[in-house]
Short mmCIF file of C-alpha atoms and ligand atoms in Angstrom, two decimals:
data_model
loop_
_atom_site.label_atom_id
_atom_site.label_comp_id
_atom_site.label_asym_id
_atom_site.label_seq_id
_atom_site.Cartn_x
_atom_site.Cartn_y
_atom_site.Cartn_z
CA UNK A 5 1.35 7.18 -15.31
CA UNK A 6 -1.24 5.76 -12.86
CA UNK A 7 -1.02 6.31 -9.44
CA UNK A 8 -2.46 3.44 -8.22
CA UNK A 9 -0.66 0.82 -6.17
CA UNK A 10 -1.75 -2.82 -5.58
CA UNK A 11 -1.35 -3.25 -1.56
CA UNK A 12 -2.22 -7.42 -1.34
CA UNK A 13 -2.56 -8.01 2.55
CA UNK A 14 -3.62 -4.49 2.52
CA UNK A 15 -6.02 -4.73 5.32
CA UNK A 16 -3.32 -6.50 7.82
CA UNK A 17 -1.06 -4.36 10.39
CA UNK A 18 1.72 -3.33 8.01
CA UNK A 19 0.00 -3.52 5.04
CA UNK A 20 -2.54 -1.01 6.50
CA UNK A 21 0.12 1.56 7.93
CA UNK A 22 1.66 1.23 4.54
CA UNK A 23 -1.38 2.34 2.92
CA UNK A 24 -1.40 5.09 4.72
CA UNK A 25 2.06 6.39 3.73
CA UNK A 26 0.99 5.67 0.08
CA UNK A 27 -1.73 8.30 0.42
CA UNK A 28 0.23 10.10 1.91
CA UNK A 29 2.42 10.43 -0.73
CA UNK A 30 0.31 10.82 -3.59
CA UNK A 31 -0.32 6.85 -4.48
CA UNK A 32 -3.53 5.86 -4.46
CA UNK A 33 -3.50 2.23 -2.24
CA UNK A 34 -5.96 -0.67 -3.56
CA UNK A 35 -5.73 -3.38 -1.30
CA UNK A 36 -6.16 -6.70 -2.71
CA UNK A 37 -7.48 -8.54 0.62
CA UNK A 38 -9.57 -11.90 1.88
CA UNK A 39 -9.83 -10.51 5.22
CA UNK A 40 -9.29 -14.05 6.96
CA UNK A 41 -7.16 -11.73 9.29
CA UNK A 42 -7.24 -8.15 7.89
CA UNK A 43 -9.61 -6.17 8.87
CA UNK A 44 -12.39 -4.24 6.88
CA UNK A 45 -12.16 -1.19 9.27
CA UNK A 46 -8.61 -0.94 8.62
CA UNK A 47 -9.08 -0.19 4.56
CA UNK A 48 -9.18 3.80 5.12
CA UNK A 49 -6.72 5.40 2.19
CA UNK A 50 -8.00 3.37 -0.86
CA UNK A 51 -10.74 1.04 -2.00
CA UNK A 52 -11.17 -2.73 -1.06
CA UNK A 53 -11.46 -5.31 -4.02
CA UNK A 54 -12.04 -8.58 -1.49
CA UNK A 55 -10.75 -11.64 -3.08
CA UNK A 56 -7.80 -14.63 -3.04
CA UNK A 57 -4.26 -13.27 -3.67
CA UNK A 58 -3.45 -16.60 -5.32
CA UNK A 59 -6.73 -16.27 -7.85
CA UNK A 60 -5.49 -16.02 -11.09
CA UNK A 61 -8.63 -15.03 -12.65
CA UNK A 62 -9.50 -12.51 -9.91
CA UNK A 63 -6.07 -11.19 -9.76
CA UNK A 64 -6.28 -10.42 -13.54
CA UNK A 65 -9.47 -8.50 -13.33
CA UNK A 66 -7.99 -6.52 -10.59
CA UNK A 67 -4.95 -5.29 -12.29
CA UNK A 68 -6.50 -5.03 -15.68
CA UNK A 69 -9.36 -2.81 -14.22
CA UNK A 70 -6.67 -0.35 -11.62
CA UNK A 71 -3.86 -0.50 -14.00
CA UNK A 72 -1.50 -0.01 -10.77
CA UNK A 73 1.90 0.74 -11.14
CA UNK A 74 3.18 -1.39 -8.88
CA UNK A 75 2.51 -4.36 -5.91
CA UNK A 76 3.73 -4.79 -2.91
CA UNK A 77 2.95 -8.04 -1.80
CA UNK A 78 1.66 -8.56 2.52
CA UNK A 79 -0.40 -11.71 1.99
CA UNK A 80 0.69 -13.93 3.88
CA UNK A 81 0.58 -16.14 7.38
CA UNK A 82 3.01 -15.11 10.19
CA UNK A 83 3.34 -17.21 13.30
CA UNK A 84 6.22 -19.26 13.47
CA UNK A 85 4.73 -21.50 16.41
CA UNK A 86 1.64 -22.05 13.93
CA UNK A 87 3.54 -23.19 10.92
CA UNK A 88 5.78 -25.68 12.89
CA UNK A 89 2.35 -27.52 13.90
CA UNK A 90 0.84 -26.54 10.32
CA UNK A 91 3.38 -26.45 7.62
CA UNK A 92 1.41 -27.20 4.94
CA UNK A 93 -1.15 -24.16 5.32
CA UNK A 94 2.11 -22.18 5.17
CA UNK A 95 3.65 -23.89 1.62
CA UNK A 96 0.00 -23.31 0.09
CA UNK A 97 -0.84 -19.43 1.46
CA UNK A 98 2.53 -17.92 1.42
CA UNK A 99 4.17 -20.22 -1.50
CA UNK A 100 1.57 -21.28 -3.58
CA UNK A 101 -0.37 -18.24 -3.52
CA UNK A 102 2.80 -16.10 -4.06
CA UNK A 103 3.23 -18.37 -7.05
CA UNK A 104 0.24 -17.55 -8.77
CA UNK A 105 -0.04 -13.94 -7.68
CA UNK A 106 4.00 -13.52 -9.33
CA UNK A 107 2.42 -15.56 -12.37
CA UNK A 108 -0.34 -12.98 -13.22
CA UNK A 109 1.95 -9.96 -12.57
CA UNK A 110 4.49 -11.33 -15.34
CA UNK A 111 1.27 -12.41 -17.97
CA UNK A 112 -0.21 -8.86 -17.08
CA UNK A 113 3.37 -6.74 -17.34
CA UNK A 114 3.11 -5.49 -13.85
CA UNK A 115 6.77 -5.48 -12.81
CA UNK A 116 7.52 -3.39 -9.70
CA UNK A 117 7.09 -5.79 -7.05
CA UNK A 118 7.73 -4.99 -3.49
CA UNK A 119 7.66 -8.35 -0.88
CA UNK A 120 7.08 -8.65 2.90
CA UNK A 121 10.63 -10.51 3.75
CA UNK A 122 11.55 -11.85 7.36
CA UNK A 123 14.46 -11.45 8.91
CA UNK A 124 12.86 -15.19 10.37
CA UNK A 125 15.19 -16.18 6.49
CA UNK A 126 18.22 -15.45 8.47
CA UNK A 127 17.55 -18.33 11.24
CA UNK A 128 19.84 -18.64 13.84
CA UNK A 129 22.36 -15.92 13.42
CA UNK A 130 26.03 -16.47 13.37
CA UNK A 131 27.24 -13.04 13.80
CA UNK A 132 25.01 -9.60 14.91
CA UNK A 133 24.13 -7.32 13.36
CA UNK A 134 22.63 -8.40 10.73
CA UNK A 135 23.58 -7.70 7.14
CA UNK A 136 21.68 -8.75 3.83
CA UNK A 137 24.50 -10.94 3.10
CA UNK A 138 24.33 -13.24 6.44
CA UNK A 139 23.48 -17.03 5.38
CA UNK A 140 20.13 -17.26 5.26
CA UNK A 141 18.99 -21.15 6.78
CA UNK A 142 15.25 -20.50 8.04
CA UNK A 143 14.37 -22.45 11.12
CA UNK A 144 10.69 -22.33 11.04
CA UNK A 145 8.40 -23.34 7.76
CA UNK A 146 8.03 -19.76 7.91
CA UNK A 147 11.12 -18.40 7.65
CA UNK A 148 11.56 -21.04 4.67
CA UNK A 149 8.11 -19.76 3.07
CA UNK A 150 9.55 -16.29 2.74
CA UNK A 151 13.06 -17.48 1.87
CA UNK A 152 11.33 -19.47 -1.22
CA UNK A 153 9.19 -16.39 -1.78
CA UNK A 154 12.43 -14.19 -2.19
CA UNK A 155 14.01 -17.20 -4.26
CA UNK A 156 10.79 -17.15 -6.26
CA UNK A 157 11.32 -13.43 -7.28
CA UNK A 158 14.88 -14.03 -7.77
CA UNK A 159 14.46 -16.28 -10.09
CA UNK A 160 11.11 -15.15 -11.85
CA UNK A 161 12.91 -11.54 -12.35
CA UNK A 162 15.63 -13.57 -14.10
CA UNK A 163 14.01 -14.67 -16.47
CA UNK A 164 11.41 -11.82 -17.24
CA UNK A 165 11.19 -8.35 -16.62
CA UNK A 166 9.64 -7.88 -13.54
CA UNK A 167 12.25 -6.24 -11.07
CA UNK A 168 11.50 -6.55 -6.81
CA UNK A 169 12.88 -5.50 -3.17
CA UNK A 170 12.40 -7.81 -0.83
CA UNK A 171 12.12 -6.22 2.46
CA UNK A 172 13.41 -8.18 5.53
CA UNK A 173 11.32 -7.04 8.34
CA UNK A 174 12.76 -6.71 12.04
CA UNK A 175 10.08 -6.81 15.08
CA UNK A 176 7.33 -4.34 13.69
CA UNK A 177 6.04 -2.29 16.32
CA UNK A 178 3.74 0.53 17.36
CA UNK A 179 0.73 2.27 15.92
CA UNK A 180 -0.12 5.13 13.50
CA UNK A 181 0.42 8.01 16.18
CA UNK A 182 -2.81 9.60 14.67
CA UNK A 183 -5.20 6.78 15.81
CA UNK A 184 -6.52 5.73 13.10
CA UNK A 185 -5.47 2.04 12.88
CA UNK A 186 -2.92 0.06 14.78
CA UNK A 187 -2.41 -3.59 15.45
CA UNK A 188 -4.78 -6.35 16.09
CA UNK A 189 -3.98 -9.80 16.25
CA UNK A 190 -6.20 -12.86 17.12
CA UNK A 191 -4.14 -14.78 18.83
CA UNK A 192 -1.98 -12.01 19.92
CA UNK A 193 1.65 -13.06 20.48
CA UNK A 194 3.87 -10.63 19.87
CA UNK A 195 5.80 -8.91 22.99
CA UNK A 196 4.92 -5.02 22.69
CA UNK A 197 1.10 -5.39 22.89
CA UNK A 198 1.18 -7.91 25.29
CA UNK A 199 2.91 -6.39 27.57
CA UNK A 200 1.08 -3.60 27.16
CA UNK A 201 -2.47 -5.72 27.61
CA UNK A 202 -0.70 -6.87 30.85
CA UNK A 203 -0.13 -3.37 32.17
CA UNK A 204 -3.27 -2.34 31.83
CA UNK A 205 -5.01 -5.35 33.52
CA UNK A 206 -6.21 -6.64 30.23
CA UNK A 207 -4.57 -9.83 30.55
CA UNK A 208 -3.36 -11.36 34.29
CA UNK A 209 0.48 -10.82 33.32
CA UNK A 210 3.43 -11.33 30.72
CA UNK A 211 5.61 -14.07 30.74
CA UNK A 212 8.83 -13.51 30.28
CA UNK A 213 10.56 -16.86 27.93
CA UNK A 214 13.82 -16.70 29.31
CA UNK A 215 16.24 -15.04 31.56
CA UNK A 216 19.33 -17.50 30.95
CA UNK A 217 20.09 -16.12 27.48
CA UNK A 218 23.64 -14.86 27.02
CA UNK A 219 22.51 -10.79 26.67
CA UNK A 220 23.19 -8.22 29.10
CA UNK A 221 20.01 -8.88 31.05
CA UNK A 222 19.58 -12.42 30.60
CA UNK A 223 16.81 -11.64 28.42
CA UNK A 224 16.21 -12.21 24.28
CA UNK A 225 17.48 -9.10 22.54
CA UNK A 226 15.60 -7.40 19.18
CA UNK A 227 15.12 -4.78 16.77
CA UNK A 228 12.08 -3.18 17.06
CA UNK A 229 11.16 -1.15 14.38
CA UNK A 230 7.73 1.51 14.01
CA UNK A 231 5.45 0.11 11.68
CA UNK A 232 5.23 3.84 10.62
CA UNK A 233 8.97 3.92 10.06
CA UNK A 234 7.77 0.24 7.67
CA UNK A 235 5.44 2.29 5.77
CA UNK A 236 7.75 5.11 4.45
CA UNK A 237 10.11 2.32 3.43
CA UNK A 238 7.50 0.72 1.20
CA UNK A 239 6.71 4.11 -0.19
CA UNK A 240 10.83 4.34 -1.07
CA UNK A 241 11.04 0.95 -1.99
CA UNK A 242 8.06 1.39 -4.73
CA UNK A 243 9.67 4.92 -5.96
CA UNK A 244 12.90 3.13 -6.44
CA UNK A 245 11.33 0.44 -8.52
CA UNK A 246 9.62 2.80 -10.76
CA UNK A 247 13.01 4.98 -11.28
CA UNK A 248 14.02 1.90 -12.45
CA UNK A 249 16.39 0.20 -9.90
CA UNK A 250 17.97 -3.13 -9.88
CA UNK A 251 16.18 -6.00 -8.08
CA UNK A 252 17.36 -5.91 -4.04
CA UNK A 253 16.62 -7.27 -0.78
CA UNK A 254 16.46 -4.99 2.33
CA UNK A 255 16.63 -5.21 6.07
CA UNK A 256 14.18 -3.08 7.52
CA UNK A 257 15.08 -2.39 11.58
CA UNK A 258 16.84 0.32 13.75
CA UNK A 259 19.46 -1.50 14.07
CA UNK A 260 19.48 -1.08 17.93
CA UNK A 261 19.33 -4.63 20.06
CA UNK A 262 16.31 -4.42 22.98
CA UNK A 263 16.12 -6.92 25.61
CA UNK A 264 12.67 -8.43 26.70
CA UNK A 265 12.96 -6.63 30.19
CA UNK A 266 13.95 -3.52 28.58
CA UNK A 267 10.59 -3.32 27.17
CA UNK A 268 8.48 -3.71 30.29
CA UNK A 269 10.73 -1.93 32.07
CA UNK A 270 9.92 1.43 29.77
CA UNK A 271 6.35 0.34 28.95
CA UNK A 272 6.04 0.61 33.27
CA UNK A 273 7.67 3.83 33.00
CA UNK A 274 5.13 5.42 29.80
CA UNK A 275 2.10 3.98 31.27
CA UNK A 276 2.91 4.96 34.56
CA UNK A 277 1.99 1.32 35.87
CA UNK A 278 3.47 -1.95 37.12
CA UNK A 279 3.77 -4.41 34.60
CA UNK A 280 2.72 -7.95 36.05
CA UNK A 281 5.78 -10.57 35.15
CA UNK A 282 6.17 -14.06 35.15
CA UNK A 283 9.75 -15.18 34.42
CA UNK A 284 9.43 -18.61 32.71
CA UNK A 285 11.52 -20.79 30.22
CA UNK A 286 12.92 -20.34 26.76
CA UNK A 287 10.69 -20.10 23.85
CA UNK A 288 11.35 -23.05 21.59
CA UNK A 289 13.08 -21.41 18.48
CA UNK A 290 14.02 -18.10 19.67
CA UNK A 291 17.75 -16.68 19.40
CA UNK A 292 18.80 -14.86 22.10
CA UNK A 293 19.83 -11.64 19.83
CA UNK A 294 18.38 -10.55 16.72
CA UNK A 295 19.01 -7.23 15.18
CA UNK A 296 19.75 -5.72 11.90
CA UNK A 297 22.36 -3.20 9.86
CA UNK A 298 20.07 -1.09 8.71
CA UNK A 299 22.85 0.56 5.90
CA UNK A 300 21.64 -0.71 3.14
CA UNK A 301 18.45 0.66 3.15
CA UNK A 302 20.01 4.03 3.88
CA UNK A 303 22.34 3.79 0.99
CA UNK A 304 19.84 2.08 -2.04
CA UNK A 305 16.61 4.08 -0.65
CA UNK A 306 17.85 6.72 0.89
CA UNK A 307 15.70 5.28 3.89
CA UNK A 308 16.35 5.54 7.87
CA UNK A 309 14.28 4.88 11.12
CA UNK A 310 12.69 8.15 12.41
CA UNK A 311 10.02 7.13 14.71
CA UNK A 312 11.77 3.86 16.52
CA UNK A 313 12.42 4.81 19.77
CA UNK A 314 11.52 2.44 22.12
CA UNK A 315 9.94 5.50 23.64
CA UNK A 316 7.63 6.16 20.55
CA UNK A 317 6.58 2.66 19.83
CA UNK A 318 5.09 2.05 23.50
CA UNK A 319 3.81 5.10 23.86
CA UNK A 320 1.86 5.06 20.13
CA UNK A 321 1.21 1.24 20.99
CA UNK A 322 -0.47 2.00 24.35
CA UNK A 323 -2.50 5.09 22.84
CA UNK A 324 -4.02 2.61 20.12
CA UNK A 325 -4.86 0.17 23.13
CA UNK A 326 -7.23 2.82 24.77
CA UNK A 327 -8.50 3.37 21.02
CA UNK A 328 -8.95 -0.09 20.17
CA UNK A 329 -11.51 -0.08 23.73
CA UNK A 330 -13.11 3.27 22.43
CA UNK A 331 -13.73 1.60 18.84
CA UNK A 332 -14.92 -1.46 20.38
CA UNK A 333 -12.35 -3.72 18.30
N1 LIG B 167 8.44 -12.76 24.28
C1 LIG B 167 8.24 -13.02 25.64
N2 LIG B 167 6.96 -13.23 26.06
C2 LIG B 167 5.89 -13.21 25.23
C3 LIG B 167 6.09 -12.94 23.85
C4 LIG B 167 7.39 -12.73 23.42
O1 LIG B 167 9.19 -13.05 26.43
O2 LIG B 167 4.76 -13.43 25.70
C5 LIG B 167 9.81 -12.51 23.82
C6 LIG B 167 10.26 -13.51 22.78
O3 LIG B 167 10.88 -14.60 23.40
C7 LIG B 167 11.22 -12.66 21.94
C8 LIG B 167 10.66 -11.25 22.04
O4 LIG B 167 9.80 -11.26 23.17
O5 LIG B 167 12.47 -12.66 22.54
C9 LIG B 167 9.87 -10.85 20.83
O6 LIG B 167 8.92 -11.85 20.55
P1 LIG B 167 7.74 -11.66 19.49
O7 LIG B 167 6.92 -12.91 19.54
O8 LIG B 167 7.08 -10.34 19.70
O9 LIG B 167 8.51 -11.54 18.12
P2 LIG B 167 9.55 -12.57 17.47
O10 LIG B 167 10.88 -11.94 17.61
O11 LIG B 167 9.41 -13.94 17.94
O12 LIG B 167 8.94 -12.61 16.02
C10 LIG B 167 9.17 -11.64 15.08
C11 LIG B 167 7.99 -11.55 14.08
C12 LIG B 167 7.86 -12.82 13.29
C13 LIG B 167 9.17 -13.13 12.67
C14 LIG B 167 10.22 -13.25 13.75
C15 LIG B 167 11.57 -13.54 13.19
O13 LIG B 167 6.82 -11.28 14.80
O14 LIG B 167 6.88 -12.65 12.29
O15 LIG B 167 10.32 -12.00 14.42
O16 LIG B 167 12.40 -14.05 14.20
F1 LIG B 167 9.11 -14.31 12.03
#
């Protein structure tokens, strides 16, 4: 059996920890990657074949010539704020796309298919924590882009035999704690590096959206989960595939709610610095809590959270900001 894994998005923040696990465990990752926002320095544990995920013609080279023995499928566009103002870029990149891409994988018999779910399909939640079977009613274009990519697979696998987990990510965090890649987003807008940024002087402050929310602290609540913790769960997700198990979707988190100040609060206390904060208004779109059961990914993968602590993820997210200065990137 080859060892070789198809990793599209490969060169992106997840994709790229995940590729690291792979090697780690004896894959051999081949990301399949345009680099409009991966990054070239970030393809470490495989080779690169550079091309359009939804390229029929160059997605059928690339499988025919790796033979991989599964794909797990990162390509896609992931700002929520961007696809309200831009809907359309997200139908074509992370529907269309995904359309082809599932198209060549069924004409070329590649049928372990792992995808990058959100829990952004659950929308507004009704009742917390999260489980897989919570309505899912997407409240962004791209929380409906990854709901139609998970109906996509649903009904694609019904029909032929390719069999997929799709794995609903909570807030990925943190960076590989040896250094070697982390994340890097242009625009940045998630909370952990920000905040970071803001401690050290990087950026004037964070702004806090919100203090009215009903939480303990006034503040939105979420699961934060170690993008290292992401990567072993791809690795179990692919080796459950290949045993032969039944198509499933996932909920990848810790399953512990953290409020906005609870992050700078600990961030302050692992840096050892004051973190600048401007309390402003809501976010448009956010809910004020938003964390998973993580039970069923313990159960069908035998998969749990190791390195989540809030702890871990600032201090591994901080480490790859002084990298990121040393590397120049
Ligand atoms: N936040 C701030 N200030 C900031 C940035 C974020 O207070 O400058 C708050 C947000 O309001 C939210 C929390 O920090 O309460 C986390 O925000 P992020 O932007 O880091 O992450 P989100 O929870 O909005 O988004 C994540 C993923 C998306 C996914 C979404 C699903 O990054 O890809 O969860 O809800 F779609």
């Amino acid at each position: 059996m080859s060892n070789s894994v198809l990793v599209v998005g490969g060169a992106g923040y997840i994709g790229s920890h995940t590729c690291k696990a792979l090697k780690a465990a004896g894959f051999l990752p081949v990301v399949v990657d345009n680099l409009s926002e991966g990054h070239e320095w970030a393809v470490k544990f495989g080779p690169l074949e550079r091309g359009e995920a939804g390229d029929a013609t160059f997605m059928t080279e690339v499988i025919r010539k790796h033979k991989p023995v599964g794909l797990i499928h990162f390509a896609a566009n992931a700002y929520v704020g961007e696809s309200v103002a831009n809907p359309r870029k997200y139908i074509q990149n992370n529907v269309v796309a995904m359309h082809n891409l599932l198209s060549v994988c069924i004409d070329e018999n590649l049928n372990n298919v792992i995808f990058s779910s959100s829990c952004a399909t659950y929308g507004v939640p009704t009742q917390v924590p999260l489980d897989e079977e919570h309505t899912q009613l997407p409240i962004s274009p791209y929380g409906d882009s990854k709901l139609i990519g998970e109906k996509m697979l649903h009904w694609y696998s019904n029909a032929h035999p390719l069999r997929y987990v799709a794995l609903r990510y909570f807030n990925a965090s943190g960076a590989d704690a040896d250094g070697e890649i982390g994340e890097v987003h242009d625009p940045e807008t998630h909370l952990v590096p920000l905040v970071i940024q803001a401690a050290l002087g990087i950026r004037p402050s964070i702004s806090v959206f919100g203090t009215d929310y009903p939480t303990p602290d006034g503040t939105c609540q979420r699961d934060y989960i170690h993008v290292t913790d992401l990567g072993t769960a791809h690795v179990a997700a692919l080796r459950y595939l290949i045993e032969g198990g039944a198509s499933t979707r996932i909920n990848l988190g810790s399953g512990k709610p953290i409020s906005v100040k609870e992050v700078i609060d600990e961030a302050a206390r692992v840096i050892g610095r004051e973190v600048p904060v401007v309390y402003g208004p809501r976010r448009e779109g956010d809910p004020p809590g938003l964390y998973a059961n993580p039970l069923k990914a313990k159960e069908v993968l035998g998969w749990e959270s190791k390195h989540s602590s809030l702890e871990n993820i600032l201090t591994t997210a901080y480490q790859w900001e002084l990298r990121r200065k040393e590397l120049g990137i």
